[in-house]
PDB file of C-alpha atoms in Angstrom:
ATOM      1  CA  UNK A1171      93.943 -39.471  10.077  1.00 89.00           C
ATOM      2  CA  UNK A1172      94.647 -40.302   6.426  1.00 90.00           C
ATOM      3  CA  UNK A1173      96.385 -36.954   5.930  1.00 92.00           C
ATOM      4  CA  UNK A1174      98.662 -37.558   8.930  1.00 93.00           C
ATOM      5  CA  UNK A1175      99.559 -41.036   7.660  1.00 95.00           C
ATOM      6  CA  UNK A1176     100.199 -39.700   4.143  1.00 96.00           C
ATOM      7  CA  UNK A1177     102.393 -36.949   5.582  1.00 95.00           C
ATOM      8  CA  UNK A1178     104.296 -39.524   7.614  1.00 95.00           C
ATOM      9  CA  UNK A1179     104.911 -41.672   4.543  1.00 95.00           C
ATOM     10  CA  UNK A1180     106.156 -38.618   2.674  1.00 96.00           C
ATOM     11  CA  UNK A1181     108.482 -37.826   5.577  1.00 95.00           C
ATOM     12  CA  UNK A1182     109.855 -41.384   5.532  1.00 96.00           C
ATOM     13  CA  UNK A1183     110.547 -41.259   1.789  1.00 95.00           C
ATOM     14  CA  UNK A1184     112.050 -37.771   1.988  1.00 95.00           C
ATOM     15  CA  UNK A1185     114.392 -38.871   4.760  1.00 95.00           C
ATOM     16  CA  UNK A1186     115.517 -41.891   2.740  1.00 93.00           C
ATOM     17  CA  UNK A1187     116.035 -40.017  -0.516  1.00 94.00           C
ATOM     18  CA  UNK A1188     117.428 -36.909   1.184  1.00 94.00           C
ATOM     19  CA  UNK A1189     119.938 -38.948   3.162  1.00 92.00           C
ATOM     20  CA  UNK A1190     121.051 -40.755   0.038  1.00 90.00           C
ATOM     21  CA  UNK A1191     121.338 -37.494  -1.921  1.00 94.00           C
ATOM     22  CA  UNK A1192     123.306 -35.836   0.887  1.00 94.00           C
ATOM     23  CA  UNK A1193     125.762 -38.727   1.089  1.00 93.00           C
ATOM     24  CA  UNK A1194     126.126 -38.681  -2.691  1.00 93.00           C
ATOM     25  CA  UNK A1195     126.718 -34.927  -2.751  1.00 96.00           C
ATOM     26  CA  UNK A1196     129.383 -35.288  -0.074  1.00 96.00           C
ATOM     27  CA  UNK A1197     131.015 -38.131  -2.005  1.00 95.00           C
ATOM     28  CA  UNK A1198     130.444 -40.577   0.850  1.00 93.00           C
ATOM     29  CA  UNK A1199     130.139 -44.254  -0.003  1.00 91.00           C
ATOM     30  CA  UNK A1200     129.010 -46.488   2.825  1.00 90.00           C
ATOM     31  CA  UNK A1201     130.579 -49.900   3.224  1.00 89.00           C
ATOM     32  CA  UNK A1202     128.261 -52.912   3.044  1.00 87.00           C
ATOM     33  CA  UNK A1203     127.355 -53.177   6.722  1.00 90.00           C
ATOM     34  CA  UNK A1204     126.749 -49.426   7.111  1.00 92.00           C
ATOM     35  CA  UNK A1205     124.615 -49.337   3.960  1.00 90.00           C
ATOM     36  CA  UNK A1206     122.453 -52.125   5.393  1.00 92.00           C
ATOM     37  CA  UNK A1207     122.190 -50.590   8.869  1.00 94.00           C
ATOM     38  CA  UNK A1208     121.598 -46.950   7.827  1.00 94.00           C
ATOM     39  CA  UNK A1209     117.919 -47.374   6.839  1.00 95.00           C
ATOM     40  CA  UNK A1210     117.255 -49.178  10.120  1.00 96.00           C
ATOM     41  CA  UNK A1211     118.891 -46.349  12.064  1.00 96.00           C
ATOM     42  CA  UNK A1212     116.696 -43.951  10.128  1.00 96.00           C
ATOM     43  CA  UNK A1213     113.634 -46.032  11.072  1.00 97.00           C
ATOM     44  CA  UNK A1214     114.631 -45.722  14.729  1.00 97.00           C
ATOM     45  CA  UNK A1215     114.983 -41.934  14.457  1.00 97.00           C
ATOM     46  CA  UNK A1216     111.660 -41.663  12.614  1.00 97.00           C
ATOM     47  CA  UNK A1217     109.980 -43.834  15.243  1.00 97.00           C
ATOM     48  CA  UNK A1218     111.140 -41.540  18.004  1.00 98.00           C
ATOM     49  CA  UNK A1219     109.966 -38.512  16.030  1.00 97.00           C
ATOM     50  CA  UNK A1220     106.520 -40.005  15.392  1.00 97.00           C
ATOM     51  CA  UNK A1221     106.062 -41.167  18.988  1.00 97.00           C
ATOM     52  CA  UNK A1222     106.999 -37.745  20.328  1.00 97.00           C
ATOM     53  CA  UNK A1223     105.292 -35.489  17.769  1.00 96.00           C
ATOM     54  CA  UNK A1224     102.026 -37.160  16.768  1.00 96.00           C
ATOM     55  CA  UNK A1225     100.510 -37.695  20.253  1.00 96.00           C
ATOM     56  CA  UNK A1226     101.572 -34.189  21.318  1.00 96.00           C
ATOM     57  CA  UNK A1227     100.126 -32.559  18.202  1.00 93.00           C
ATOM     58  CA  UNK A1228      96.642 -31.213  17.757  1.00 92.00           C
ATOM     59  CA  UNK A1229      95.975 -32.330  14.177  1.00 91.00           C
ATOM     60  CA  UNK A1230      94.042 -35.389  15.296  1.00 95.00           C
ATOM     61  CA  UNK A1231      91.370 -35.929  17.928  1.00 95.00           C
ATOM     62  CA  UNK A1232      92.782 -37.390  21.149  1.00 95.00           C
ATOM     63  CA  UNK A1233      91.599 -41.007  20.560  1.00 95.00           C
ATOM     64  CA  UNK A1234      93.321 -41.134  17.147  1.00 96.00           C
ATOM     65  CA  UNK A1235      96.739 -39.783  18.151  1.00 96.00           C
ATOM     66  CA  UNK A1236      98.391 -42.899  19.577  1.00 97.00           C
ATOM     67  CA  UNK A1237      97.006 -45.302  16.924  1.00 97.00           C
ATOM     68  CA  UNK A1238      98.284 -42.927  14.211  1.00 97.00           C
ATOM     69  CA  UNK A1239     101.679 -42.651  15.893  1.00 97.00           C
ATOM     70  CA  UNK A1240     102.031 -46.433  16.121  1.00 98.00           C
ATOM     71  CA  UNK A1241     100.829 -46.868  12.527  1.00 97.00           C
ATOM     72  CA  UNK A1242     103.574 -44.481  11.397  1.00 97.00           C
ATOM     73  CA  UNK A1243     106.157 -46.374  13.440  1.00 98.00           C
ATOM     74  CA  UNK A1244     105.106 -49.609  11.739  1.00 98.00           C
ATOM     75  CA  UNK A1245     105.258 -47.937   8.322  1.00 97.00           C
ATOM     76  CA  UNK A1246     108.722 -46.527   9.069  1.00 97.00           C
ATOM     77  CA  UNK A1247     110.050 -49.977   9.916  1.00 98.00           C
ATOM     78  CA  UNK A1248     108.310 -51.623   6.939  1.00 97.00           C
ATOM     79  CA  UNK A1249     109.537 -49.075   4.383  1.00 97.00           C
ATOM     80  CA  UNK A1250     113.073 -48.762   5.755  1.00 97.00           C
ATOM     81  CA  UNK A1251     113.245 -52.524   6.287  1.00 96.00           C
ATOM     82  CA  UNK A1252     112.221 -53.070   2.666  1.00 96.00           C
ATOM     83  CA  UNK A1253     115.046 -50.759   1.575  1.00 95.00           C
ATOM     84  CA  UNK A1254     117.501 -52.760   3.686  1.00 95.00           C
ATOM     85  CA  UNK A1255     116.173 -56.024   2.239  1.00 94.00           C
ATOM     86  CA  UNK A1256     116.502 -54.668  -1.300  1.00 93.00           C
ATOM     87  CA  UNK A1257     120.089 -53.581  -0.650  1.00 89.00           C
ATOM     88  CA  UNK A1258     120.908 -56.932   0.895  1.00 91.00           C
ATOM     89  CA  UNK A1259     119.445 -58.812  -2.092  1.00 90.00           C
ATOM     90  CA  UNK A1260     121.253 -56.529  -4.572  1.00 86.00           C
ATOM     91  CA  UNK A1261     124.591 -57.191  -2.911  1.00 78.00           C
ATOM     92  CA  UNK A1262     124.062 -60.962  -2.795  1.00 75.00           C
ATOM     93  CA  UNK A1263     122.736 -61.213  -6.353  1.00 71.00           C
ATOM     94  CA  UNK A1264     124.325 -58.276  -8.236  1.00 67.00           C
ATOM     95  CA  UNK A1265     122.629 -58.877 -11.605  1.00 61.00           C
TER      96      UNK A1265
END
């Protein structure tokens, strides 16, 4: 189960950094509200992915699939929520 959780964390971080890099490469700058909401939208998409893919997969024994899926959902919201909180704090206190 540790490998599935580690892979999920890597997926979360890759989605965050990849999304930021893609926006930067396209020259897109999000306004304040969109920049705060984007990580939460990503958490929602990741949650759906984890809830659909992990229980249907065969990497884990049956009794571990749903707990792992829910653990990844919690991690997605914690990590993406922390990014939103950091952005919110940086915009309120810019130094």
